[in-house]
Short mmCIF file of C-alpha atoms and ligand atoms in Angstrom, two decimals:
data_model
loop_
_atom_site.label_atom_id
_atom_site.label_comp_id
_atom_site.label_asym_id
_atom_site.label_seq_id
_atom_site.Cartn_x
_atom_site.Cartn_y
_atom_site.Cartn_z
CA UNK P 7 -20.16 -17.17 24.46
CA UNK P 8 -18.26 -18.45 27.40
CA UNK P 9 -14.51 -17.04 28.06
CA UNK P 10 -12.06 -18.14 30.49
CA UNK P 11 -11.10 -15.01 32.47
CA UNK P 12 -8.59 -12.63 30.87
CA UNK P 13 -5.22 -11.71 32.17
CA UNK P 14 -1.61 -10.39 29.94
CA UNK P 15 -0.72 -13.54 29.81
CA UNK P 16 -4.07 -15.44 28.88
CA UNK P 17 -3.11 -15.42 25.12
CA UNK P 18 -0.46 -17.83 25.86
CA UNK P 19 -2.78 -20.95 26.12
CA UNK P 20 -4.53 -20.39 22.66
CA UNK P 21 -2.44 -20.96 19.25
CA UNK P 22 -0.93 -17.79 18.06
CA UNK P 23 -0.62 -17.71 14.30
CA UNK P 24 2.29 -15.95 12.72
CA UNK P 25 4.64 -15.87 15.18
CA UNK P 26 8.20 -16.84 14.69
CA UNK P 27 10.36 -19.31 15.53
CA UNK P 28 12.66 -18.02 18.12
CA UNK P 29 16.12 -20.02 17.99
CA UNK P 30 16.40 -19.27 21.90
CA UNK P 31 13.92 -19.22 24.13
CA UNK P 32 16.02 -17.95 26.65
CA UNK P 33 17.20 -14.63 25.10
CA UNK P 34 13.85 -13.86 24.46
CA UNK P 35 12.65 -14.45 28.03
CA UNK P 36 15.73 -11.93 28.97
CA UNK P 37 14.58 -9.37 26.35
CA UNK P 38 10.73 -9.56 27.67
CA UNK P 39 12.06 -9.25 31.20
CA UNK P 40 14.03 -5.63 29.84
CA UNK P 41 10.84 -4.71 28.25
CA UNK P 42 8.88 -4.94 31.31
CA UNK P 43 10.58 -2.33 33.35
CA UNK P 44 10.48 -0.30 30.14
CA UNK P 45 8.56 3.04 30.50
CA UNK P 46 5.15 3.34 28.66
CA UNK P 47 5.31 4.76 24.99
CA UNK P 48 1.44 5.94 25.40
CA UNK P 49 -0.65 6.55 28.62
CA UNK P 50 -3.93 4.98 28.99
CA UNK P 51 -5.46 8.54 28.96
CA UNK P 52 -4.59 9.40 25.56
CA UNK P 53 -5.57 5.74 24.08
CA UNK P 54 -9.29 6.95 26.11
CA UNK P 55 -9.29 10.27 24.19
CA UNK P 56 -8.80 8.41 20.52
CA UNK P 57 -12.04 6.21 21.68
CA UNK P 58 -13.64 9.23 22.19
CA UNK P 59 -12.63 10.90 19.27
CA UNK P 60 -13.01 7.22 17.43
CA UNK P 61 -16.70 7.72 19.06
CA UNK P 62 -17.26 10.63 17.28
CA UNK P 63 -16.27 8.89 13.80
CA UNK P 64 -18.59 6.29 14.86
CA UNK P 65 -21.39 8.53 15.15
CA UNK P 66 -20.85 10.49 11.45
CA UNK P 67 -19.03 13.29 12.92
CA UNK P 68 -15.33 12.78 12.34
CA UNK P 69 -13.56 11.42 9.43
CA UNK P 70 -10.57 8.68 10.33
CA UNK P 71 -6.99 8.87 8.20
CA UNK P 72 -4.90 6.12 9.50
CA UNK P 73 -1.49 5.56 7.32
CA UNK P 74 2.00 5.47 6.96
CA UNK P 75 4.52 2.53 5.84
CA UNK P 76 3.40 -1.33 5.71
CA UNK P 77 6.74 -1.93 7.91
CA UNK P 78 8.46 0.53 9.41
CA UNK P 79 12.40 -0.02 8.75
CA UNK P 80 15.21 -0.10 11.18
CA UNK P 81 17.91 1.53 8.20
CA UNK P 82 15.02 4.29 6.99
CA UNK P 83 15.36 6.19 10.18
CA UNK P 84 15.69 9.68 10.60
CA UNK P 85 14.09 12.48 11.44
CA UNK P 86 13.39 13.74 7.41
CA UNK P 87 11.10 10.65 6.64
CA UNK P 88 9.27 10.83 9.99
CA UNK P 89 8.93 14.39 9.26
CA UNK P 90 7.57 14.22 5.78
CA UNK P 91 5.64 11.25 6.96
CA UNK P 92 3.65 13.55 8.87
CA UNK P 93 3.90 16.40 6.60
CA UNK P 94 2.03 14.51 4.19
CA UNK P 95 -0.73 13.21 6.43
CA UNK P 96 -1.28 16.60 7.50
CA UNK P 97 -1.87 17.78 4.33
CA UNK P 98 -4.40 15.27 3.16
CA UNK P 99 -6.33 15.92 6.91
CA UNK P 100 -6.41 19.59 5.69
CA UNK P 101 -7.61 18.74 2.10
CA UNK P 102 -10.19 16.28 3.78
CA UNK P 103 -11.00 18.72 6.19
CA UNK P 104 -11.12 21.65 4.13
CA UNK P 105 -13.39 20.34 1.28
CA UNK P 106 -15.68 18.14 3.79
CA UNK P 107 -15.83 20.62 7.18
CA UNK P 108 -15.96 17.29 8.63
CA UNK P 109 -13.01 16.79 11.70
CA UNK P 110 -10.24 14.52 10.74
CA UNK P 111 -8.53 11.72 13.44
CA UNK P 112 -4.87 11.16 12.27
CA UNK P 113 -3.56 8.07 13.29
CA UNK P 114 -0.22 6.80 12.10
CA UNK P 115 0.99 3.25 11.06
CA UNK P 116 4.26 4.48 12.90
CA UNK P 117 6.34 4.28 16.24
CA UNK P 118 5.80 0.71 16.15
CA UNK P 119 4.84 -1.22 12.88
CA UNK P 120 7.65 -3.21 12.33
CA UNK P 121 5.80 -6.79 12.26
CA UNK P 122 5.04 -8.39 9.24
CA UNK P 123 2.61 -11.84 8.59
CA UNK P 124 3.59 -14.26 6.08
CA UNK P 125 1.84 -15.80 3.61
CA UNK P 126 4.43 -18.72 3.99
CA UNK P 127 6.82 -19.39 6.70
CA UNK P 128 9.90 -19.81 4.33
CA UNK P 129 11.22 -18.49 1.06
CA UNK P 130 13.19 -20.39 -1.21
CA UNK P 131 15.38 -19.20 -3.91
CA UNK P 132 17.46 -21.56 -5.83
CA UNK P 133 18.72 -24.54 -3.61
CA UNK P 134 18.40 -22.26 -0.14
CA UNK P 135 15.15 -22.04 1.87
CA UNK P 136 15.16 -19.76 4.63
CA UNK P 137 12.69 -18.54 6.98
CA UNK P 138 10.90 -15.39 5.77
CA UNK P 139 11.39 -11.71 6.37
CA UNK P 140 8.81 -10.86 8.95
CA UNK P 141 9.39 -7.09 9.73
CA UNK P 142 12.89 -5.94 11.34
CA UNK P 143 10.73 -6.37 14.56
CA UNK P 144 12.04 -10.32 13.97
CA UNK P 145 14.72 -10.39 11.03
CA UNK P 146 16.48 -8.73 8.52
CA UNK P 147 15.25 -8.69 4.55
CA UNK P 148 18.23 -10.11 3.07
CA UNK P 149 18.20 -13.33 2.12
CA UNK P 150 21.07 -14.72 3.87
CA UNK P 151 20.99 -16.79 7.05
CA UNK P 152 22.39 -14.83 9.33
CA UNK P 153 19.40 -11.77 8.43
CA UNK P 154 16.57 -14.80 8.17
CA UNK P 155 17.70 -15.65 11.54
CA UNK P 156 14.87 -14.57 13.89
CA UNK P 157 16.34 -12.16 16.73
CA UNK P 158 14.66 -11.10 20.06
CA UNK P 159 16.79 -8.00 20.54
CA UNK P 160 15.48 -6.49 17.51
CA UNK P 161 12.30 -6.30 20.16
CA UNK P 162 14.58 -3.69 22.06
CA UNK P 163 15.73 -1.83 18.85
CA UNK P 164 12.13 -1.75 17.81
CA UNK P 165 10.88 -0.48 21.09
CA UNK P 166 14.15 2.83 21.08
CA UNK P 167 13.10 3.67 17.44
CA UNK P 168 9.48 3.90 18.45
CA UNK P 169 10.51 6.07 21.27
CA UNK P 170 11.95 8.08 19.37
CA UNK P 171 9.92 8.29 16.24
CA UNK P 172 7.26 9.27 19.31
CA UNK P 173 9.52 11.79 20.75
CA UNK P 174 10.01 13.80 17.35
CA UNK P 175 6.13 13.26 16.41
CA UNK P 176 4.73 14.91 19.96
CA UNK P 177 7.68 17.50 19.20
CA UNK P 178 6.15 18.07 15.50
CA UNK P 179 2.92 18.19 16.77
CA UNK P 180 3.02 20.23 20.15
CA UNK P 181 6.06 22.48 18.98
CA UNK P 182 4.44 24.84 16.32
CA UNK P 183 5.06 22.58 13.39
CA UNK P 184 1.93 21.22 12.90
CA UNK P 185 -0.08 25.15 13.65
CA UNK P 186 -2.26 25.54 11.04
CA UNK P 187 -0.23 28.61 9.83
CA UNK P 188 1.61 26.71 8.66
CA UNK P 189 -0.09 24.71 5.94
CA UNK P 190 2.13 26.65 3.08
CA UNK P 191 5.56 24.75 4.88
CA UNK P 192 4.09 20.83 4.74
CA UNK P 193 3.98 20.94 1.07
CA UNK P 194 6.96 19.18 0.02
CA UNK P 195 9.42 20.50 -2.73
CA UNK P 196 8.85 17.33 -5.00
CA UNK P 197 4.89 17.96 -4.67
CA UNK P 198 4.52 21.40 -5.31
CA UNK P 199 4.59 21.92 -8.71
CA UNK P 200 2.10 19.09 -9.57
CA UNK P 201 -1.39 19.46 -9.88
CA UNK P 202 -2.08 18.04 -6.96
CA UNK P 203 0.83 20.14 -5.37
CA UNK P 204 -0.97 23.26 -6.52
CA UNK P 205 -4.37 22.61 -5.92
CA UNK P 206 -3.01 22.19 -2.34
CA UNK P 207 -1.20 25.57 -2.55
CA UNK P 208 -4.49 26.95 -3.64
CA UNK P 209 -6.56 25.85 -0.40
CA UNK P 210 -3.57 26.70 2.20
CA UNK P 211 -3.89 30.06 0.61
CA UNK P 212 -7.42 29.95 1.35
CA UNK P 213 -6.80 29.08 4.74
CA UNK P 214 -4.38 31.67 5.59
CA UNK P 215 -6.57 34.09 3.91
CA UNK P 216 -9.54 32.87 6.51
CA UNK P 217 -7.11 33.31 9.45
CA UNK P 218 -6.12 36.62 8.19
CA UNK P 219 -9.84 37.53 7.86
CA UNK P 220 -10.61 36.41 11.90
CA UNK P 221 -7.51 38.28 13.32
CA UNK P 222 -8.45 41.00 11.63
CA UNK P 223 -12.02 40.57 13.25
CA UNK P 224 -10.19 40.91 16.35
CA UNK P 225 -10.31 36.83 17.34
CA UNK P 226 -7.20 36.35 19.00
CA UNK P 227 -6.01 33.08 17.23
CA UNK P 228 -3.08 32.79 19.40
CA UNK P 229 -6.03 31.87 22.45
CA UNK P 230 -7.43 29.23 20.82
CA UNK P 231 -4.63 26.47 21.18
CA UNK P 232 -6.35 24.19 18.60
CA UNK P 233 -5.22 25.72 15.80
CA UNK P 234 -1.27 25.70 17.13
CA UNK P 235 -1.50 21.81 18.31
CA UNK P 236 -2.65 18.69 16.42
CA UNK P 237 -3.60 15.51 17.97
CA UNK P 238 -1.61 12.62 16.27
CA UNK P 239 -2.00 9.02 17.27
CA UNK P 240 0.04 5.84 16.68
CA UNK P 241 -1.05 2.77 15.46
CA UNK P 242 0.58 -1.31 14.74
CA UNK P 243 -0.34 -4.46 14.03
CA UNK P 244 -0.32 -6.59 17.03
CA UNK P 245 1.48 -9.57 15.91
CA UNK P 246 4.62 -10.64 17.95
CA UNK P 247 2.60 -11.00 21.09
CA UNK P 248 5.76 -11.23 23.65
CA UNK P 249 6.21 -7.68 22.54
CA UNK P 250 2.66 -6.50 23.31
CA UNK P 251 2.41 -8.23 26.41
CA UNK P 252 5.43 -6.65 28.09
CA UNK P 253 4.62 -3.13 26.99
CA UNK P 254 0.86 -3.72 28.76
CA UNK P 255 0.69 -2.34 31.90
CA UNK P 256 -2.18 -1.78 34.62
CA UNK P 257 -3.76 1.62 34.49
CA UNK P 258 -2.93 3.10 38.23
CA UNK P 259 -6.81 5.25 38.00
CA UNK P 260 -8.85 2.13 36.45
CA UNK P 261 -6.95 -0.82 37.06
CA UNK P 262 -7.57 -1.55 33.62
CA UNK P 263 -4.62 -3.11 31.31
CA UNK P 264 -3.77 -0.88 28.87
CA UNK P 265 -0.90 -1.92 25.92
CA UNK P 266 1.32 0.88 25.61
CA UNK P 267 3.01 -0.26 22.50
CA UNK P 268 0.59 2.58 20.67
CA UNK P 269 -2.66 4.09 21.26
CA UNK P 270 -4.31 1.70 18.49
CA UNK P 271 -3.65 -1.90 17.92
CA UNK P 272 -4.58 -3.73 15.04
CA UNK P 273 -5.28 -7.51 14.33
CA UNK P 274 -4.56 -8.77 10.54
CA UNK P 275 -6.49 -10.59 8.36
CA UNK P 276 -4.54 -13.18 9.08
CA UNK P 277 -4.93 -13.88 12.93
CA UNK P 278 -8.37 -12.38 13.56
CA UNK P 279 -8.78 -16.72 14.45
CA UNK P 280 -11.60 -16.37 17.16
CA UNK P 281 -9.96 -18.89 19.41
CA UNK P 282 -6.99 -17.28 18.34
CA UNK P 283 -3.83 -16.00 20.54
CA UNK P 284 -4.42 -12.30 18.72
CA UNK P 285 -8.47 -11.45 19.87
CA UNK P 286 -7.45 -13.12 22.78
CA UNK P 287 -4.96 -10.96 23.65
CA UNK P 288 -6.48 -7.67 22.34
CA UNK P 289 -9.64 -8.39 24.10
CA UNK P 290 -8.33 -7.16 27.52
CA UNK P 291 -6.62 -4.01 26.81
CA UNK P 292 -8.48 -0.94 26.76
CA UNK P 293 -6.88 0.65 23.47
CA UNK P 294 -9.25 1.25 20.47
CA UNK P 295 -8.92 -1.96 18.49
CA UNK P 296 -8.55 -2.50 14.87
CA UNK P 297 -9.49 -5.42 13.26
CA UNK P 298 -9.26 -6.24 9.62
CA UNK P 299 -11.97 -7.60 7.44
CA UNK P 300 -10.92 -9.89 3.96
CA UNK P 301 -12.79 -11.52 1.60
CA UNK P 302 -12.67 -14.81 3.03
CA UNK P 303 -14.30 -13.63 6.92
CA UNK P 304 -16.93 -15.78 7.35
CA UNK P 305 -19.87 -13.91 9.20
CA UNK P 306 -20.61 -15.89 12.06
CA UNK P 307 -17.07 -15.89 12.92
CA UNK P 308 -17.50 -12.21 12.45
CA UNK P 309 -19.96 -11.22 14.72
CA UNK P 310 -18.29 -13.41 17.47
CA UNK P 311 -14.96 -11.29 17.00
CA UNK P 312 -16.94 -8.21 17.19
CA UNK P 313 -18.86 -9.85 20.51
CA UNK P 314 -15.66 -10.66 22.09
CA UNK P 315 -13.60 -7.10 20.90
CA UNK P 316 -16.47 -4.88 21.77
CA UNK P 317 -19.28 -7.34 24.00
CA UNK P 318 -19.96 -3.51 25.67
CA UNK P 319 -21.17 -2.37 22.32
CA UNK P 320 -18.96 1.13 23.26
CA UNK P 321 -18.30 3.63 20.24
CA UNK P 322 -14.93 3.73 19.18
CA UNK P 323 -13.67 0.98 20.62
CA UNK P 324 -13.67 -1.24 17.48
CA UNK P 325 -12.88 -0.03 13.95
CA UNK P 326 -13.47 -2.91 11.11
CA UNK P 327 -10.85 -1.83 8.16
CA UNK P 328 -12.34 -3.53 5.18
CA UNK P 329 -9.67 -4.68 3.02
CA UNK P 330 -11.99 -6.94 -0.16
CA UNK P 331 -10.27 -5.28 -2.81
CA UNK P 332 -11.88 -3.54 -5.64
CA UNK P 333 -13.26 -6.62 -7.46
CA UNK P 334 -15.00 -8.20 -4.75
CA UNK P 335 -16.20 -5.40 -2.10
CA UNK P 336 -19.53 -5.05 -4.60
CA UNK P 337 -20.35 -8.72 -3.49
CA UNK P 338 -19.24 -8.70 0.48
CA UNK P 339 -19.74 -5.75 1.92
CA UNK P 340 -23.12 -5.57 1.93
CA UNK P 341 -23.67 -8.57 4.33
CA UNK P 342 -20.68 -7.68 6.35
CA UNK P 343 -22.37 -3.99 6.88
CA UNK P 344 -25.41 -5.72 7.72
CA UNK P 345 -24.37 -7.95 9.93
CA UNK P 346 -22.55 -6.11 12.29
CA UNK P 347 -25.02 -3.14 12.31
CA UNK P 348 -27.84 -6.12 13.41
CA UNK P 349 -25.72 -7.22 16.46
CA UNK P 350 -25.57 -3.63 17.07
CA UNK P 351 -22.07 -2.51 17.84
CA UNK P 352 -21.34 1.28 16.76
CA UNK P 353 -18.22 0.27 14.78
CA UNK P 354 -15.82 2.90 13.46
CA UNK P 355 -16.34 1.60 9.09
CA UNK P 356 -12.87 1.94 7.06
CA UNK P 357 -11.38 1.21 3.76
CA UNK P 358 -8.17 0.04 3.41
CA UNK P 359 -7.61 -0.29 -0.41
CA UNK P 360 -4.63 -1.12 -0.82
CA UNK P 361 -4.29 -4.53 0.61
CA UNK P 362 -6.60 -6.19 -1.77
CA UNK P 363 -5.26 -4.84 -4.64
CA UNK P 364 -1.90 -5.76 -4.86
CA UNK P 365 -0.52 -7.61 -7.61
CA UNK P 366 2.86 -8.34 -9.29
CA UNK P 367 4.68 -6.67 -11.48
CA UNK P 368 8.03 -8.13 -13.38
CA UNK P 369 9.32 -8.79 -9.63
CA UNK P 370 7.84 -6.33 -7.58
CA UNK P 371 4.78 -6.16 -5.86
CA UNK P 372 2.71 -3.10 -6.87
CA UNK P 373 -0.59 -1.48 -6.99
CA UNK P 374 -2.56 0.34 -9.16
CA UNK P 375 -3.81 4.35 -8.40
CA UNK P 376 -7.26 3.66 -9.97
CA UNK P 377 -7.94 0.21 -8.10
CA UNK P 378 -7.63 2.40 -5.02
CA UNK P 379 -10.31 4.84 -5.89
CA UNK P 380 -12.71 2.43 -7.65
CA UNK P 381 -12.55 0.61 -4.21
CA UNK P 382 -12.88 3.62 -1.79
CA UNK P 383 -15.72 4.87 -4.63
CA UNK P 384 -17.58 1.12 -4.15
CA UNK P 385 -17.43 1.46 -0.11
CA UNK P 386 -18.63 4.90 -0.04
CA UNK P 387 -21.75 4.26 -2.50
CA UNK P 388 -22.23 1.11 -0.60
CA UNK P 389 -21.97 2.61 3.15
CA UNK P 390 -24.13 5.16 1.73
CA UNK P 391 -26.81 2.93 0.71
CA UNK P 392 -27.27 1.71 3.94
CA UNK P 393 -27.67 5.33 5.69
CA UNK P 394 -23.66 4.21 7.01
CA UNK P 395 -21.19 6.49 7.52
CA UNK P 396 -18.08 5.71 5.43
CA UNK P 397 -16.12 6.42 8.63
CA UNK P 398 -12.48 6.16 6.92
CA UNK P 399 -9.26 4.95 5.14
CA UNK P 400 -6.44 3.44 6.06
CA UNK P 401 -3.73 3.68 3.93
CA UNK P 402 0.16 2.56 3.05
CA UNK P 403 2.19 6.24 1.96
CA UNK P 404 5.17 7.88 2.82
CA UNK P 405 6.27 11.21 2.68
CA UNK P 406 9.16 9.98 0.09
CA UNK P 407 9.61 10.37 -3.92
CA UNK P 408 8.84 6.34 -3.95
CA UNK P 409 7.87 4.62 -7.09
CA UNK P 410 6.48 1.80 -5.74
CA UNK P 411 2.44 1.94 -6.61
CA UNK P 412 1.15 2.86 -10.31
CA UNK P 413 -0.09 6.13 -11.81
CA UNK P 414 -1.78 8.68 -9.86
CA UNK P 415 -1.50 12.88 -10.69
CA UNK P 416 2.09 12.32 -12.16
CA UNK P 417 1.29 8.76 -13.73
CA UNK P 418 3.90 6.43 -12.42
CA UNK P 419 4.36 3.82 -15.29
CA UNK P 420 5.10 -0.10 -15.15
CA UNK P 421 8.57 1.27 -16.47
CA UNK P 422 9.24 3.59 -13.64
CA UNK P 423 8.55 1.60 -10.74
CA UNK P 424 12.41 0.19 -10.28
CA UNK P 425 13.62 3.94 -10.28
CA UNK P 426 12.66 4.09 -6.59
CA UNK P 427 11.04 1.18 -5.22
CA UNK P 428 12.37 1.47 -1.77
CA UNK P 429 9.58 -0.08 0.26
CA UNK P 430 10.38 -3.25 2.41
CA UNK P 431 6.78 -4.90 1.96
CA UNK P 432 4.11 -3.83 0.37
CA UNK P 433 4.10 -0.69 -2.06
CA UNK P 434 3.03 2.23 -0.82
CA UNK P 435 1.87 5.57 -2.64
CA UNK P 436 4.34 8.76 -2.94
CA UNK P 437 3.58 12.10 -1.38
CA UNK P 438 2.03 12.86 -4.61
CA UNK P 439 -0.33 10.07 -4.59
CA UNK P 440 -1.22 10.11 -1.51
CA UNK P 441 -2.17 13.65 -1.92
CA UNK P 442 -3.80 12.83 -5.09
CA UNK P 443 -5.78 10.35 -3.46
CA UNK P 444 -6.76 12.78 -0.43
CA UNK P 445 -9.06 15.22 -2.99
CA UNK P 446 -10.69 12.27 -4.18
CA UNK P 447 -11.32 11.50 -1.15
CA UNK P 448 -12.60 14.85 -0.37
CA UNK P 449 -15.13 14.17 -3.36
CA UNK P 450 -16.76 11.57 -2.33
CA UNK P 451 -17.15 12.71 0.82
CA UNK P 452 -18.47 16.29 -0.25
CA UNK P 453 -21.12 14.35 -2.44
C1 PEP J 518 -1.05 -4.70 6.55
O1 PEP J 518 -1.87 -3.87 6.97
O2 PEP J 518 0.12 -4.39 6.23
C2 PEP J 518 -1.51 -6.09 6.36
C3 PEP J 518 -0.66 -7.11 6.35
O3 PEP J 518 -2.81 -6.17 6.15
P1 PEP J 518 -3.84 -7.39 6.16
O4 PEP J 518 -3.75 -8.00 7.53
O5 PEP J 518 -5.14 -6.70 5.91
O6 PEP J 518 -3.42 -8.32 5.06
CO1 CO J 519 0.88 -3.90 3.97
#
C-alpha cells in the first residue's frame, strides 16, 4: 500500500465523513488557533504506558474495561457524576479482578467524548428540518435553531470540561480515593441493597479481610503504592478532526506526534473509510488506537485499516471493538478473527455490546440487559474457539439511577424507562447494571 507522507494536517486532503457544517469558517479558524497554544490534557508518556499495558491485554494477561457515557454532556457536569462514574468502574475492575486474578486496564469514555456521528445529517419534525444533534462538542439537543446551529466555541468549552473532568479523575485516582481500602466506600447507596449490591459487599469484605491477613503477616501495605493508586485512562471518539489536530503536539523525547485530546482515540463504525480523513489522521499519532468493527466491514478493507493503523504489527497499539450485535456476531466474527490473526497484528479483541443492540422503544432508544450478555457470551465462546483471548468490553454506563436500558438485577421494565431516561444518545446501563453485568463478566472469564 502506498501513502503519501503523514503530517497533522495530512487528513485535510482526504474526505472526512461526519463532520459538520460550520456556519463560519472563520470563528473556527480563531478557535483552532486558541486550541493550539492550549496545554496538553495527556503526555505522550502515559499514552506509551496504556500500549504497554494494552500489550499485555494483547498477549492474554490483562483484561480491558473501557466505558462511561455515549456523549458526555456540557449541563451533566459536576463532580458527583464524574465521581460515581468512576466509582462504578472501579467496582466492576474489582469484581473482574477479583473473580478472574486477571489485571484489569480502566479506560474511560470521559474527559473528552462529546462527538456524536449521525445516521442522517438533519432531523425533521413536523414542517422544521434542522441539522442534527451531534454531541455538545458541535450543538445543543434541542430542537430549535439556535441549539441545531453548529458552534466552534463549544470546541473550547469541550476542551475546560475535559480539563477538568481530568483534574478531579487524577485527584480520585492519586489522592487515596481509589486505595483499595477502600472498596466498601465505591458502592453506591442506590446499589447496595441489591443483589448485585451485596454480592459486591461480600467480595470487598473479602478483600479487606485479605489485607487484614498480610498486615498482620507483617507486609507493610502502606510500601507497596499499587494498592493506594489506580491507573485510569481516557478515551473519545475522534470525530471533529479540527479538534484533534490542534490538541496534537510533537513529543519533545521522540519527535513523534502525539494527540493529547486523551490517551486513547477511537474511530467509529462510521468513518473507519480507508481513504478516509479519520485513519488518516489517526495513523500518525502515537496513542493506542481504537477502531470499531460492524457488521457491514468488509474484510479486505479490514486488513488494510489494520495495515495502515498498526503496519509495525506492535501490541497494543490497535484494539478492534467488535460491535455485530447479538444476532449476527455467530456469523462474522469468525472471519473477522481470522483474518486479522493471518495478517498477523497482535490486536487488543473487545466487545462492545451495546451498539448493536439498540432498538426503539415507544420513543426512546433502548437496549435490552440479556442482548448484552448473549453477545459478550457469543464473543467469548467464539474467541475461545480460536485459542483468542477475549481481551475486553467496552461499554455505555454511568454511575447514575438511569432508566434508560432494560432489565438487569433489578429488572427495569418497558414501563419504567421514562422515569429516568436522562441520557443524551444512546442508553446506557445504571450502576446496577453495569455491576450486574461485571459478575457475568467475571463468569465467563473464570470458565
Ligand atoms: C459509540 O461508541 O457511541 C458509537 C457511535 O459507536 P459506533 O461507531 O460503533 O456506532
Ligand atoms: Co453510543
Amino acid at each position: 500500500m502506498t501513502t503519501t507522507p503523514w503530517t497533522p494536517t495530512s487528513w485535510r486532503s482526504h474526505d472526512a465523513a461526519q463532520q459538520p457544517t460550520w456556519p463560519d469558517a472563520l470563528a473556527l479558524d480563531d478557535v483552532e488557533r486558541q486550541l493550539r497554544k492550549f496545554p496538553p490534557l495527556v503526555f505522550a508518556g502515559e499514552a506509551r504506558s496504556l500500549t504497554s499495558a494494552l500489550s499485555d491485554v494483547a498477549s492474554g494477561k490483562a483484561f480491558l474495561l473501557q466505558a462511561g457515557d455515549c456523549a458526555e454532556s456540557f449541563h451533566d457536569f459536576n463532580a458527583d457524576s464524574i465521581r460515581d462514574k468512576l466509582k462504578v468502574i472501579l467496582q466492576m475492575a474489582v469484581a473482574l479482578t477479583y473473580a478472574s486474578g486477571v489485571p484489569v486496564v480502566k479506560v474511560g469514555r470521559i474527559a473528552g467524548q462529546f462527538a456524536k456521528p449521525r445516521s442522517s445529517s438533519t432531523e425533521t419534525q413536523g414542517e422544521l428540518t434542522l441539522p442534527s444533534f451531534r454531541g455538545h462538542l458541535v450543538n445543543g439537543e434541542g430542537f430549535t435553531k439556535q441549539d441545531r446551529e453548529p458552534d466552534p466555541t463549544r470546541l473550547l468549552t469541550a476542551y475546560q470540561q475535559s480539563v477538568a473532568t481530568l483534574n478531579l479523575l487524577r485527584a480520585f485516582t492519586k489522592g487515596g480515593f481509589a486505595a483499595l481500602h477502600q472498596v466498601h466506600s465505591w458502592n453506591m447507596s442506590f446499589v447496595k441493597d441489591s443483589p448485585e449490591g451485596e454480592r459486591y459487599e461480600q467480595v470487598a469484605g473479602e478483600i479487606e479481610r485479605a489485607l487484614r491477613f498480610m498486615t498482620a503477616c507483617g507486609i507493610d501495605l502502606a510500601a507497596e503504592g499499587n494498592l493506594d493508586e489506580v491507573d485510569f485512562y481516557t478515551s473519545h471518539e475522534a470525530l471533529v478532526l479540527p479538534y484533534e489536530e490542534a490538541l496534537t503536539r510533537q513529543d519533545s523525547l521522540s519527535q513523534q506526534w502525539v494527540d493529547t485530546s486523551a490517551h486513547m482515540l477511537w474511530i467509529g463504525d462510521r468513518t473507519r473509510q480507508v481513504d478516509g480523513a479519520h485513519v488518516e489522521f489517526l495513523r500518525g499519532v502515537l496513542n493506542p488506537i481504537g477502531l470499531k468493527v460492524g457488521p457491514g466491514i468488509d474484510l479486505g478493507e479490514l486488513k488494510a485499516l489494520c495495515e495502515l493503523l498498526d503496519p509495525e504489527r506492535t501490541p497494543g497499539r490497535l484494539t478492534l471493538i467488535c460491535r455485530f450485535g447479538r444476532d449476527k456476531i455467530e456469523d462474522r466474527l469468525p472471519p473477522v478473527l481470522d483474518a486479522v490473526t493471518a495478517a498477523g497484528h497482535p490486536v487488543v479483541w473487545a466487545s462492545d455490546p451495546m451498539h448493536g443492540n439498540t432498538f426503539s422503544a415507544g420513543n426512546v432508544k433502548t437496549r435490552s440487559f440479556d442482548d448484552i450478555v448473549a453477545e459478550l457470551q457469543t464473543f467469548f465462546q467464539i474467541c475461545r474457539a480460536k485459542a483468542i483471548w477475549p481481551g475486553g468490553v467496552h461499554l455505555e454506563l454511568t454511575g447514575e439511577n438511569v432508566t434508560e436500558c432494560l432489565g438487569g438485577g433489578d429488572e427495569v421494565k418497558e414501563l419504567d424507562l421514562s422515569t429516568r431516561y436522562r441520557s443524551i444518545c444512546d442508553p446506557r446501563l445504571n450502576a446496577s447494571q453495569a455491576l450486574d453485568l461485571a459478575f457475568s463478566i467475571a463468569d465467563l472469564l473464570r470458565n
